PDB file of C-alpha atoms in Angstrom:
ATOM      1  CA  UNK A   1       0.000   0.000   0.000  1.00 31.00           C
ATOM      2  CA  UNK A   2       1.332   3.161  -1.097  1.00 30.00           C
ATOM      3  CA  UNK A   3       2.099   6.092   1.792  1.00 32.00           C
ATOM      4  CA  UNK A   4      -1.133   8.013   2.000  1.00 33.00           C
ATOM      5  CA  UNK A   5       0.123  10.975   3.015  1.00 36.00           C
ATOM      6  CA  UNK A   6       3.428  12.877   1.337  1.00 35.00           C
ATOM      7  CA  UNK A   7       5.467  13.636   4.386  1.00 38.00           C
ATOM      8  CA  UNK A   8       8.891  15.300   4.168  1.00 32.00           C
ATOM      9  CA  UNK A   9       9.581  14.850   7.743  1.00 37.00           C
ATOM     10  CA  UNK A  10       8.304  10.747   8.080  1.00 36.00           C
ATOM     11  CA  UNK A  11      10.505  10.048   4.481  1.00 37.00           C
ATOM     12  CA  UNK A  12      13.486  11.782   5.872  1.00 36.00           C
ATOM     13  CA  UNK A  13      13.128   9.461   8.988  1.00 38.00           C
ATOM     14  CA  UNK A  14      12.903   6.616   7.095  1.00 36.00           C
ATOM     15  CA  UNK A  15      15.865   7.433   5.090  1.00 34.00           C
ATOM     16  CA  UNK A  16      17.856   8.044   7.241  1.00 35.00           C
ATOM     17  CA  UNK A  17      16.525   5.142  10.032  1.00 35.00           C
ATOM     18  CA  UNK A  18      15.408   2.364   8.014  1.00 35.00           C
ATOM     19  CA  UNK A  19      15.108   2.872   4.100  1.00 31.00           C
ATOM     20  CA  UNK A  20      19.610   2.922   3.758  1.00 30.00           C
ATOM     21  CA  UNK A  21      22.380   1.931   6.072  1.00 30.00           C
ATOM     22  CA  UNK A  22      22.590   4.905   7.805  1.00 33.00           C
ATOM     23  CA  UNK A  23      26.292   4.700   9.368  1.00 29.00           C
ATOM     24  CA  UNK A  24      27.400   7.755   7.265  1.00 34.00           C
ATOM     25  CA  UNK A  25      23.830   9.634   7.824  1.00 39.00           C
ATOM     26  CA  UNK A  26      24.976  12.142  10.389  1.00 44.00           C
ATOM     27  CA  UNK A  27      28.413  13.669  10.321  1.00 40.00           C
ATOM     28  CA  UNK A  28      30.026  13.710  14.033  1.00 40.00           C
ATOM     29  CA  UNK A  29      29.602  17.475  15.314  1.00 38.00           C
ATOM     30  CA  UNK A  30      32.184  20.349  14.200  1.00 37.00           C
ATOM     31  CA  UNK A  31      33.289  21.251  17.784  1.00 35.00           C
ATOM     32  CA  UNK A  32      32.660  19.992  21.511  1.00 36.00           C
ATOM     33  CA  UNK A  33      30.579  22.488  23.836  1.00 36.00           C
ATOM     34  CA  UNK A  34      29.264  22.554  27.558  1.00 34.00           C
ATOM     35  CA  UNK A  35      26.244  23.598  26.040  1.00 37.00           C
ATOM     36  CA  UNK A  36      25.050  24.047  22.489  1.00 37.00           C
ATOM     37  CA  UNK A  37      23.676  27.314  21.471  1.00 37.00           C
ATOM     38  CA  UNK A  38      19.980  27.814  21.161  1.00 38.00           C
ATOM     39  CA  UNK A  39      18.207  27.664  17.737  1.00 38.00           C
ATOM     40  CA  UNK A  40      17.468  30.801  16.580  1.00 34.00           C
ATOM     41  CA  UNK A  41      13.229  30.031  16.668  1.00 40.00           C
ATOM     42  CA  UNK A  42      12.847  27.955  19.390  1.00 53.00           C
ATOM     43  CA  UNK A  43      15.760  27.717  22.059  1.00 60.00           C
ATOM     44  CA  UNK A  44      15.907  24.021  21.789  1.00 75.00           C
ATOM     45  CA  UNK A  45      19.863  22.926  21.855  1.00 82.00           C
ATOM     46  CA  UNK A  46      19.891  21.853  18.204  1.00 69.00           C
ATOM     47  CA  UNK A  47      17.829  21.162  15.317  1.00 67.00           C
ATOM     48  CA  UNK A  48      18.674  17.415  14.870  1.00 87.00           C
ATOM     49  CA  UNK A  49      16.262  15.863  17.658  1.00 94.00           C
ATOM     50  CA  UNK A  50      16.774  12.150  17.752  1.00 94.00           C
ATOM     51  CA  UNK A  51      14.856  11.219  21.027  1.00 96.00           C
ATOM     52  CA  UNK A  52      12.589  12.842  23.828  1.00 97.00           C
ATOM     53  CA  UNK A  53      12.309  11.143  27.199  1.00 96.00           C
ATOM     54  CA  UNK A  54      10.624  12.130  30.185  1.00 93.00           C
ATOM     55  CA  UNK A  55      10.789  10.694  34.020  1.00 82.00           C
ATOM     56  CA  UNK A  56       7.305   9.995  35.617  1.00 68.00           C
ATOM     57  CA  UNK A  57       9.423  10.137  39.113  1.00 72.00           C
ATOM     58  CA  UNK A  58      10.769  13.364  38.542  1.00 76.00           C
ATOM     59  CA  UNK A  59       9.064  15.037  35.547  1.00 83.00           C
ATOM     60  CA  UNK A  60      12.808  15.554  33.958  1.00 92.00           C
ATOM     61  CA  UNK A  61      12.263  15.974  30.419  1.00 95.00           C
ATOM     62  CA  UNK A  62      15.413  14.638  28.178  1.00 96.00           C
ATOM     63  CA  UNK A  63      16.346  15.274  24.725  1.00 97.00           C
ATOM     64  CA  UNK A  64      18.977  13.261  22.862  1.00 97.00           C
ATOM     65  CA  UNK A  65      20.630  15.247  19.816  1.00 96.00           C
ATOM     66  CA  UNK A  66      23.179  15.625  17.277  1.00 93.00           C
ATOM     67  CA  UNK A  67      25.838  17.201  20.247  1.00 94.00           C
ATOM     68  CA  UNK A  68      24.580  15.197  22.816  1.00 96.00           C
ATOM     69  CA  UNK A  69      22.136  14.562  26.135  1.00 97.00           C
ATOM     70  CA  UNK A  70      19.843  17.714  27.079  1.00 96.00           C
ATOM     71  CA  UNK A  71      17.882  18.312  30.129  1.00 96.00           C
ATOM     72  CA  UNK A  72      15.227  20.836  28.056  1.00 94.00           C
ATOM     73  CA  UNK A  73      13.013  20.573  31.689  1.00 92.00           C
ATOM     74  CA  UNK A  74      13.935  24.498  32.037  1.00 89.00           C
ATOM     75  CA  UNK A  75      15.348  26.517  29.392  1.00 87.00           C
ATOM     76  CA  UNK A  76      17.912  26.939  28.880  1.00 90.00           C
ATOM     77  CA  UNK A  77      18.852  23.656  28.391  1.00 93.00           C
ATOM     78  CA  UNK A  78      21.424  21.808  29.933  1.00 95.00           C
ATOM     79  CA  UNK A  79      24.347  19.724  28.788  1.00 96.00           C
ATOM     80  CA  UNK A  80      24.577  16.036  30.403  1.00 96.00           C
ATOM     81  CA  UNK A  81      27.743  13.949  29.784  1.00 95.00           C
ATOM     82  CA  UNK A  82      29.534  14.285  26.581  1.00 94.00           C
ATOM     83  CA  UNK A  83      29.234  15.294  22.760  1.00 95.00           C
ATOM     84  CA  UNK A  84      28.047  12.183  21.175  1.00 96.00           C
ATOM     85  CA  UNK A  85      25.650  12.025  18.313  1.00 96.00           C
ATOM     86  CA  UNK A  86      22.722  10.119  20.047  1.00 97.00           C
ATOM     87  CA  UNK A  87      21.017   8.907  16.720  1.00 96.00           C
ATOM     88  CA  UNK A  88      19.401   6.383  19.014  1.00 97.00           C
ATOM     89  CA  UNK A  89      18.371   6.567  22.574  1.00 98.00           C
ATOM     90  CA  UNK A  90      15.602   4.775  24.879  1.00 97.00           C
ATOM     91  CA  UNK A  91      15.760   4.578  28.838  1.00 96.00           C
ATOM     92  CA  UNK A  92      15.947   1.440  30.603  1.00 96.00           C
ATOM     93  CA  UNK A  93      14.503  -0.239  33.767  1.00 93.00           C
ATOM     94  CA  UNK A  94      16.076   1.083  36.780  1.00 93.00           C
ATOM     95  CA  UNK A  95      15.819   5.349  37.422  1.00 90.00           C
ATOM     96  CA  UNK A  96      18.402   7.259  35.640  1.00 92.00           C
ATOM     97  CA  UNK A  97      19.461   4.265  33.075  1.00 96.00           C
ATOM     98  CA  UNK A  98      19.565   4.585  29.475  1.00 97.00           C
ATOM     99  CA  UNK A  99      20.715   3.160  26.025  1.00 98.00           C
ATOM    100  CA  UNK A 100      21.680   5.131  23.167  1.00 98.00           C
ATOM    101  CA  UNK A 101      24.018   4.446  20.208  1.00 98.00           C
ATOM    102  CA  UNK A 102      25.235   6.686  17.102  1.00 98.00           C
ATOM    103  CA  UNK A 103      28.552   8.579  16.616  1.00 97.00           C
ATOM    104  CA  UNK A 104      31.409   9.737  18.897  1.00 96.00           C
ATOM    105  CA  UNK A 105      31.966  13.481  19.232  1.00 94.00           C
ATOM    106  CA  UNK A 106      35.001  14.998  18.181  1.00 90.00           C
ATOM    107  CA  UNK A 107      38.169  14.478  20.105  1.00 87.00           C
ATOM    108  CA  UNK A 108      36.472  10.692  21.203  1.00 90.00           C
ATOM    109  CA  UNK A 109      38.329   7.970  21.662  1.00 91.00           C
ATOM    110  CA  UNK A 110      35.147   5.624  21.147  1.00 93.00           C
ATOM    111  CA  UNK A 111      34.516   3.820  18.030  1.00 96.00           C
ATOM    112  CA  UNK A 112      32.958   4.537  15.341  1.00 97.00           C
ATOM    113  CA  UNK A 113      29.846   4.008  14.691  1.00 98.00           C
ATOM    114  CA  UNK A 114      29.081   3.514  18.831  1.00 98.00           C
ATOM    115  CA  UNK A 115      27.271   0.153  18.793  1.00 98.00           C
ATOM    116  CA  UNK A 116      25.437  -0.066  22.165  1.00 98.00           C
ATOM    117  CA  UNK A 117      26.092   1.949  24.921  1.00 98.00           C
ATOM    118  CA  UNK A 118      24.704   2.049  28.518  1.00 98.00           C
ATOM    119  CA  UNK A 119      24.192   5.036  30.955  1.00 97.00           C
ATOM    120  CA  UNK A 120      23.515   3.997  34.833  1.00 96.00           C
ATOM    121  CA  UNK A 121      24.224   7.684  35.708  1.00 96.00           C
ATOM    122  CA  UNK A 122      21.496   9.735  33.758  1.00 95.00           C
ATOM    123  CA  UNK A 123      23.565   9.926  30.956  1.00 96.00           C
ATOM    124  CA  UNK A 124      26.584  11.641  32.419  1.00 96.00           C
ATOM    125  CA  UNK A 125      28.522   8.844  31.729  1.00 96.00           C
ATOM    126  CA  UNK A 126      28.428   5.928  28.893  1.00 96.00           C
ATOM    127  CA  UNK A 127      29.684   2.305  29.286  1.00 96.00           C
ATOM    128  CA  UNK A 128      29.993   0.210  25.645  1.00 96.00           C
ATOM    129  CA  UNK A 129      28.457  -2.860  25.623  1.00 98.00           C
ATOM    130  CA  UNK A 130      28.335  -4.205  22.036  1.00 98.00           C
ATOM    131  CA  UNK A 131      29.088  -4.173  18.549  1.00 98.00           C
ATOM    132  CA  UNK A 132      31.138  -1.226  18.660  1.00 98.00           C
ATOM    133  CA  UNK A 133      32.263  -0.207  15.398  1.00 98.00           C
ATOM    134  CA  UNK A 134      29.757  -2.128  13.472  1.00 98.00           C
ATOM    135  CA  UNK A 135      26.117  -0.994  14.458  1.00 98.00           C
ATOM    136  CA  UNK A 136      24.828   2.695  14.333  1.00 98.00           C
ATOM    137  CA  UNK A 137      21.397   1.779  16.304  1.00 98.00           C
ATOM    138  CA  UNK A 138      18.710   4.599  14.193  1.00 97.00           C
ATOM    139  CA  UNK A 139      15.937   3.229  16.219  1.00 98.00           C
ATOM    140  CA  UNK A 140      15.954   1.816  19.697  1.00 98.00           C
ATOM    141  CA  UNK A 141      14.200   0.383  22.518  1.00 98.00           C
ATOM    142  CA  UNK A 142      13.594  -1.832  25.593  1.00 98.00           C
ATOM    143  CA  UNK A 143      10.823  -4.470  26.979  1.00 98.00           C
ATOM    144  CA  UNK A 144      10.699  -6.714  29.695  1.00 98.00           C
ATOM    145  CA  UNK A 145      12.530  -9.493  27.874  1.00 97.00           C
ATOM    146  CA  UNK A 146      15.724  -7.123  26.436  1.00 98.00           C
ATOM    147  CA  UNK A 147      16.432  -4.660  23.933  1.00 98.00           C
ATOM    148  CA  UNK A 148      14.753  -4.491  20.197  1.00 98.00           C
ATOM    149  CA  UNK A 149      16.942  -2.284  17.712  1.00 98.00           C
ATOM    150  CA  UNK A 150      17.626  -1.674  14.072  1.00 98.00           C
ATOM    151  CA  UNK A 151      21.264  -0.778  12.399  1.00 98.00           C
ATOM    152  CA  UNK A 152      19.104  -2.224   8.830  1.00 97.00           C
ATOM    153  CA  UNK A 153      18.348  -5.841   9.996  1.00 98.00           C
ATOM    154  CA  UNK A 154      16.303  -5.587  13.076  1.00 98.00           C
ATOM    155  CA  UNK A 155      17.820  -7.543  16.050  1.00 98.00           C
ATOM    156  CA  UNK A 156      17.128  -8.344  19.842  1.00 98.00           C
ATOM    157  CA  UNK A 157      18.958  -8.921  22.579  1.00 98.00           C
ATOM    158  CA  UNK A 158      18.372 -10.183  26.526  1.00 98.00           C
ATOM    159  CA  UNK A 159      21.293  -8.361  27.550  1.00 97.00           C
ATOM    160  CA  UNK A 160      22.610  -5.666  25.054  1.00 97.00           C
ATOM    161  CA  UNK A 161      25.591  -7.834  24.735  1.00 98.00           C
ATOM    162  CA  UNK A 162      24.164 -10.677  22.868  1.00 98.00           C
ATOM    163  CA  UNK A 163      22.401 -10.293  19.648  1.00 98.00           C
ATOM    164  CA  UNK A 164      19.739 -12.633  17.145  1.00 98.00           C
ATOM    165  CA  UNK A 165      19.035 -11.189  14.141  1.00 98.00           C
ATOM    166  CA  UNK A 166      14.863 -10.823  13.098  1.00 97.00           C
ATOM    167  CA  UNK A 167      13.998 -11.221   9.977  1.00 93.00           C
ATOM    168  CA  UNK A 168      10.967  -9.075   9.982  1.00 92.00           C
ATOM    169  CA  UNK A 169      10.314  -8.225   6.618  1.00 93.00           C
ATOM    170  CA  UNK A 170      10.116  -4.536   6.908  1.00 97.00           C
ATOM    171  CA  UNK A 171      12.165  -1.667   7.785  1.00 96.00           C
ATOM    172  CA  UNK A 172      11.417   0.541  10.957  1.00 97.00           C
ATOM    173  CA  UNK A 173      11.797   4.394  11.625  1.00 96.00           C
ATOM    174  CA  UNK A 174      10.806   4.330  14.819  1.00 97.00           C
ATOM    175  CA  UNK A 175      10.485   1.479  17.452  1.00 98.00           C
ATOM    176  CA  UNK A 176       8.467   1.785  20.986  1.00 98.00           C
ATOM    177  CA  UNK A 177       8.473  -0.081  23.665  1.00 98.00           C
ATOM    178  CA  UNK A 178       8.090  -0.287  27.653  1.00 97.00           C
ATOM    179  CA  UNK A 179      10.849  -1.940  30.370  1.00 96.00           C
ATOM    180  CA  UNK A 180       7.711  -3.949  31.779  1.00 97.00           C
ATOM    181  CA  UNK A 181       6.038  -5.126  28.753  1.00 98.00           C
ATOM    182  CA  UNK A 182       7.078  -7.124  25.872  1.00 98.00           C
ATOM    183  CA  UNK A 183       4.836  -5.429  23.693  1.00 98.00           C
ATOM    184  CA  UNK A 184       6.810  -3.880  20.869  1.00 98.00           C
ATOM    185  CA  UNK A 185       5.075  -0.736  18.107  1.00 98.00           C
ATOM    186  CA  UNK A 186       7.492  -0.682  14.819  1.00 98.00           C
ATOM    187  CA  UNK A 187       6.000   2.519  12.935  1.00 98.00           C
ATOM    188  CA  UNK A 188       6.298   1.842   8.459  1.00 97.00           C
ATOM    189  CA  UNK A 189       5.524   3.647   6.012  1.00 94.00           C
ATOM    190  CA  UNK A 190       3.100   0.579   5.934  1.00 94.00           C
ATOM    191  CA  UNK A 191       1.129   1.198   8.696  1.00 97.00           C
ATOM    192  CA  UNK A 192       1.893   0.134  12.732  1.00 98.00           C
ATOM    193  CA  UNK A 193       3.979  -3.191  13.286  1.00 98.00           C
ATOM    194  CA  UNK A 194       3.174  -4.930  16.499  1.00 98.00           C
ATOM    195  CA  UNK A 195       4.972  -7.878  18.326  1.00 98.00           C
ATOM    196  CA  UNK A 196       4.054  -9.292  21.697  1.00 98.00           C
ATOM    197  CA  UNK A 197       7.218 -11.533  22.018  1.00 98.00           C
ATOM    198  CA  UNK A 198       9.905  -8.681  22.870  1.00 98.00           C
ATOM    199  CA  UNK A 199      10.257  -8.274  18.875  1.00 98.00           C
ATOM    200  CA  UNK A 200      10.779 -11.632  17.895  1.00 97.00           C
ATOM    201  CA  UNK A 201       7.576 -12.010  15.448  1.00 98.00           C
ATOM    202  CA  UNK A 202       5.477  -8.992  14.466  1.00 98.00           C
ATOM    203  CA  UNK A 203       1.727  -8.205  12.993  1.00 98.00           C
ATOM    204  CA  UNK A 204       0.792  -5.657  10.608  1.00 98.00           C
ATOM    205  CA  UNK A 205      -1.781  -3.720  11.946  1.00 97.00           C
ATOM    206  CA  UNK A 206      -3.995  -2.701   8.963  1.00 94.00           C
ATOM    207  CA  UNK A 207      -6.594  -1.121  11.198  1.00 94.00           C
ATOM    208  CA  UNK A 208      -4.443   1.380  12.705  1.00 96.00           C
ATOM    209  CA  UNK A 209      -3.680   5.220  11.622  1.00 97.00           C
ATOM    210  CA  UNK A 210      -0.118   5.366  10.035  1.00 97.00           C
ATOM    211  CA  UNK A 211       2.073   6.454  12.870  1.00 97.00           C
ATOM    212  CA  UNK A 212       5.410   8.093  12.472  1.00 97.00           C
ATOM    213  CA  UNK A 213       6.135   8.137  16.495  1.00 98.00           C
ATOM    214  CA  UNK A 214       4.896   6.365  19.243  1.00 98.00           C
ATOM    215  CA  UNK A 215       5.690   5.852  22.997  1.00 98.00           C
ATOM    216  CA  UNK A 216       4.414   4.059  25.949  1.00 98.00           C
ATOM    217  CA  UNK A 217       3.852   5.707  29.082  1.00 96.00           C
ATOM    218  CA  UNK A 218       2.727   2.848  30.977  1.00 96.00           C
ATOM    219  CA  UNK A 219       3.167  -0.730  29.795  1.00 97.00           C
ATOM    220  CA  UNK A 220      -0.660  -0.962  28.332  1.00 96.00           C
ATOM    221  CA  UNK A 221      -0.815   2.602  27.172  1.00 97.00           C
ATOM    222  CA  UNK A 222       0.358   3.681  23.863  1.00 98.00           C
ATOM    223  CA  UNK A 223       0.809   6.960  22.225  1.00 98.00           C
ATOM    224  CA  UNK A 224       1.375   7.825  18.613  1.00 98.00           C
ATOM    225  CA  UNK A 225       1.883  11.050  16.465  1.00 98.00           C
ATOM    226  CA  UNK A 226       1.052  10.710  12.384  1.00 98.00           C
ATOM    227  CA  UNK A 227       3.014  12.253  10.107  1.00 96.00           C
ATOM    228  CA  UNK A 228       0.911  15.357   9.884  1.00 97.00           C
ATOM    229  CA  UNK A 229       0.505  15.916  13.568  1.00 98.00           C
ATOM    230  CA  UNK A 230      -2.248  13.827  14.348  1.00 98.00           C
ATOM    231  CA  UNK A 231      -2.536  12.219  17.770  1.00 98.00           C
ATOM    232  CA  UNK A 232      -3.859   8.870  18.687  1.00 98.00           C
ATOM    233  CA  UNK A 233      -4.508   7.072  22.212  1.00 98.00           C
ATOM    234  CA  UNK A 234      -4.321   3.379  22.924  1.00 98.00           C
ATOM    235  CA  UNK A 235      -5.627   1.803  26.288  1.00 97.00           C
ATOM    236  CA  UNK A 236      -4.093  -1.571  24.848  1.00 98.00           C
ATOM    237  CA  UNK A 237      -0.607  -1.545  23.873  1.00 98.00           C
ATOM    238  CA  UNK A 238      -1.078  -0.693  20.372  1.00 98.00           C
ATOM    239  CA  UNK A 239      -3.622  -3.003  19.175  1.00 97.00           C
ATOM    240  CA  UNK A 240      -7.058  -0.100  19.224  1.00 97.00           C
ATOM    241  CA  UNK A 241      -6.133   3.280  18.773  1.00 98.00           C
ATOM    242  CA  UNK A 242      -8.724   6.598  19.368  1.00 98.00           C
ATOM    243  CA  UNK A 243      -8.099  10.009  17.679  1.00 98.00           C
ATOM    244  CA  UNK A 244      -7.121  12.453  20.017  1.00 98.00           C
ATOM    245  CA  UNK A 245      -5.952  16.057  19.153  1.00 98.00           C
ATOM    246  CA  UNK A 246      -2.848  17.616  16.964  1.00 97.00           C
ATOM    247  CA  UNK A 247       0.463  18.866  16.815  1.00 97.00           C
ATOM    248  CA  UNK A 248       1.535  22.073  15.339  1.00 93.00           C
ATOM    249  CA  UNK A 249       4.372  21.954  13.714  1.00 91.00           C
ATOM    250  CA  UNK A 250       6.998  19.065  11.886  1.00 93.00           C
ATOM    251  CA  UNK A 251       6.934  16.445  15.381  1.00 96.00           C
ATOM    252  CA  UNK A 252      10.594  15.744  16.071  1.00 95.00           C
ATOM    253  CA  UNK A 253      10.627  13.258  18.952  1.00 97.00           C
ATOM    254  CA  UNK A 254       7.497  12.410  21.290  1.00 98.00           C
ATOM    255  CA  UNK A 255       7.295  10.961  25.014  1.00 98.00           C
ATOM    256  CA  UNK A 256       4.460  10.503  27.607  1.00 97.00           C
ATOM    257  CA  UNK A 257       3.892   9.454  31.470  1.00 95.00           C
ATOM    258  CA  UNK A 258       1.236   8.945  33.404  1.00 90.00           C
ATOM    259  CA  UNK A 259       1.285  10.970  37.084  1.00 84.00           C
ATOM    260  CA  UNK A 260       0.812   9.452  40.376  1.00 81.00           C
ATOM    261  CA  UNK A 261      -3.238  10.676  39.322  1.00 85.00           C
ATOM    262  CA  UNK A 262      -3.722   8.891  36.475  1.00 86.00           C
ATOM    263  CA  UNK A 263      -3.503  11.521  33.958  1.00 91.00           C
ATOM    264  CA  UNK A 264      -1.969  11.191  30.565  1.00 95.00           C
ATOM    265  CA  UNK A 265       1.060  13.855  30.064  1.00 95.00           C
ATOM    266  CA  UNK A 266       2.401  14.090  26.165  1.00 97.00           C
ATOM    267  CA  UNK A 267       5.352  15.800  25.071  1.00 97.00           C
ATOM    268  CA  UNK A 268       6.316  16.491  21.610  1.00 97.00           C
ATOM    269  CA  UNK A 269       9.734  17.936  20.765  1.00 96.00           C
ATOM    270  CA  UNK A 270       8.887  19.857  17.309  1.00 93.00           C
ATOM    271  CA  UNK A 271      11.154  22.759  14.915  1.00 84.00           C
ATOM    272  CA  UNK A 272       9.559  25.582  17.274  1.00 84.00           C
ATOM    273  CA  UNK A 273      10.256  24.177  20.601  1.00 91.00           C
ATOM    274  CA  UNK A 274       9.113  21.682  23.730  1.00 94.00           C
ATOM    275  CA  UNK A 275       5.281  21.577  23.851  1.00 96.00           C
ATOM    276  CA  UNK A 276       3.349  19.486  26.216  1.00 96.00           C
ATOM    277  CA  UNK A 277      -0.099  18.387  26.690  1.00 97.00           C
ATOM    278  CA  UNK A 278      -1.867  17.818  30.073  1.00 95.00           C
ATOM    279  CA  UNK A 279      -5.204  15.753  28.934  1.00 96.00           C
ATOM    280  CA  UNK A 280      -3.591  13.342  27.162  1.00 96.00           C
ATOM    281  CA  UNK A 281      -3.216  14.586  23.559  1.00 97.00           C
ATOM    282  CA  UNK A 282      -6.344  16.403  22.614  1.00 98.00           C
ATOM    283  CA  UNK A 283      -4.623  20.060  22.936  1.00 98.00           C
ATOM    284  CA  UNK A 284      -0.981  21.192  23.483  1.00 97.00           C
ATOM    285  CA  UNK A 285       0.876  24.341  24.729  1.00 96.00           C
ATOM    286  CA  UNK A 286       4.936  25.377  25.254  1.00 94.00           C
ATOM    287  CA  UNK A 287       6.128  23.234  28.010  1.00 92.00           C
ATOM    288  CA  UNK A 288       8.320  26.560  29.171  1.00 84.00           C
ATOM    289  CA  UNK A 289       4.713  28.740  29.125  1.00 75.00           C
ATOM    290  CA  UNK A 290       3.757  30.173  32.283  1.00 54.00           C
TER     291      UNK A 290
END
């Protein structure tokens, strides 16, 4: 089925994530910094936006970019750990742990491309774990049983040491995923791919809206953002999905948690800055507003 809707922004994901081996994608960055400069529209700390996460514990929002790991909770934004291009990036189980891979900054003595890397410190600091110098990881993420990522063949591992190779039949731009689930959303130009086995076999899911990002806040709640800002709600990992509101703007990066009351947070990382909504989709605002 062809794409229904011409997208710069999804085909440029999927170019440079899924459609090509992407290991010469993204040039390292020119120069190392404590703190990138602002974008001239938006003060966000770059304009190559590779991930968006946000802590349900402590409502820290983080942004992983072309120079690096960004607390964007306040603006201005803050510099964590070192210039790395985090082309992909996903948090783990325990508080403060995270996976990324991508390309080492300038001056680096790490390999290039990165393989898998693991932060246990809130990504001040990165330990290697795998194929270093063979896998630049576009899209990224973890479930109950391991990690699910794809360097173009889509692979799994228990540990982020070990690796089995999928063959899955398509090509992801985006994969989603939850530490306590094994419920895995691969978004395609073909619609929503959905596996229930940590990644191992998958389902097209022709009744769903084509998604372009997607996130779980909780392990049986799913969010996802079409191509042309459209939102969309699922109460059951992935497999119904219910029209919320939409996003202004060419979406970037997306995350989501659910508060100690229940209520659905989304955040959307997008060319004119950090917005947020607060009833779970159906309207957004600048998450630096007053």
């Amino acid at each position: 089925m062809p794409f229904p809707i011409p997208n710069r922004s999804f085909t440029a994901a999927l170019t440079a994530g899924a459609l090509i081996l992407a290991l010469a994608a993204c040039t390292p960055p020119n120069a190392p910094s404590t703190q990138a400069p602002p974008t001239a529209t938006s003060g966000l700390p770059g304009t190559h936006i590779h991930g968006l996460t946000i802590s349900g514990d402590t409502s820290q929002v983080l942004m992983a970019t072309h120079d690096g790991l960004f607390d964007v909770t306040k603006e201005p934004a803050t510099k964590i750990g070192a210039t790395n291009d985090l082309m992909g990036f996903t948090p783990g189980k325990d508080q403060g742990s995270f996976y990324a891979s991508g390309h080492p900054g300038p001056g680096s003595d790490l390999p290039e491309p990165l393989g898998l890397m693991k932060s246990s410190d809130g990504g001040k600091t990165w330990e290697p774990l795998s194929r270093q110098g063979e896998s630049d990881f576009h899209a990224l993420t973890t479930t109950r049983s391991g990690i699910v990522a794809y360097d173009a063949e889509l692979r799994t591992s228990p540990d982020g040491k070990t690796w089995k190779t999928v063959a899955a039949g398509f090509a992801p731009a985006a994969l989603a995923g939850h530490p306590d689930s094994d419920t895995v959303l691969a978004t395609t130009q073909q619609g929503v791919q959905r596996s229930t086995d940590g990644g191992n076999t998958w389902t097209l899911q022709k009744q769903a809206p084509v998604i372009q990002f997607a996130t779980f806040p909780r392990p049986t709640e799913a969010v996802g953002v079409e191509p042309d800002g459209t939102v969309h709600y699922s109460a059951d990992a992935g497999a119904t999905w219910a029209r919320k509101g939409r996003i202004d703007g060419q979406v970037q990066a997306i995350a989501a948690a659910t508060g100690t009351d229940g209520n659905l947070s989304v955040w959307a990382a997008t060319a004119e800055g950090v917005l947020v909504s607060t009833d779970g989709g159906a309207t957004f605002r600048s998450a630096n507003a007053s």
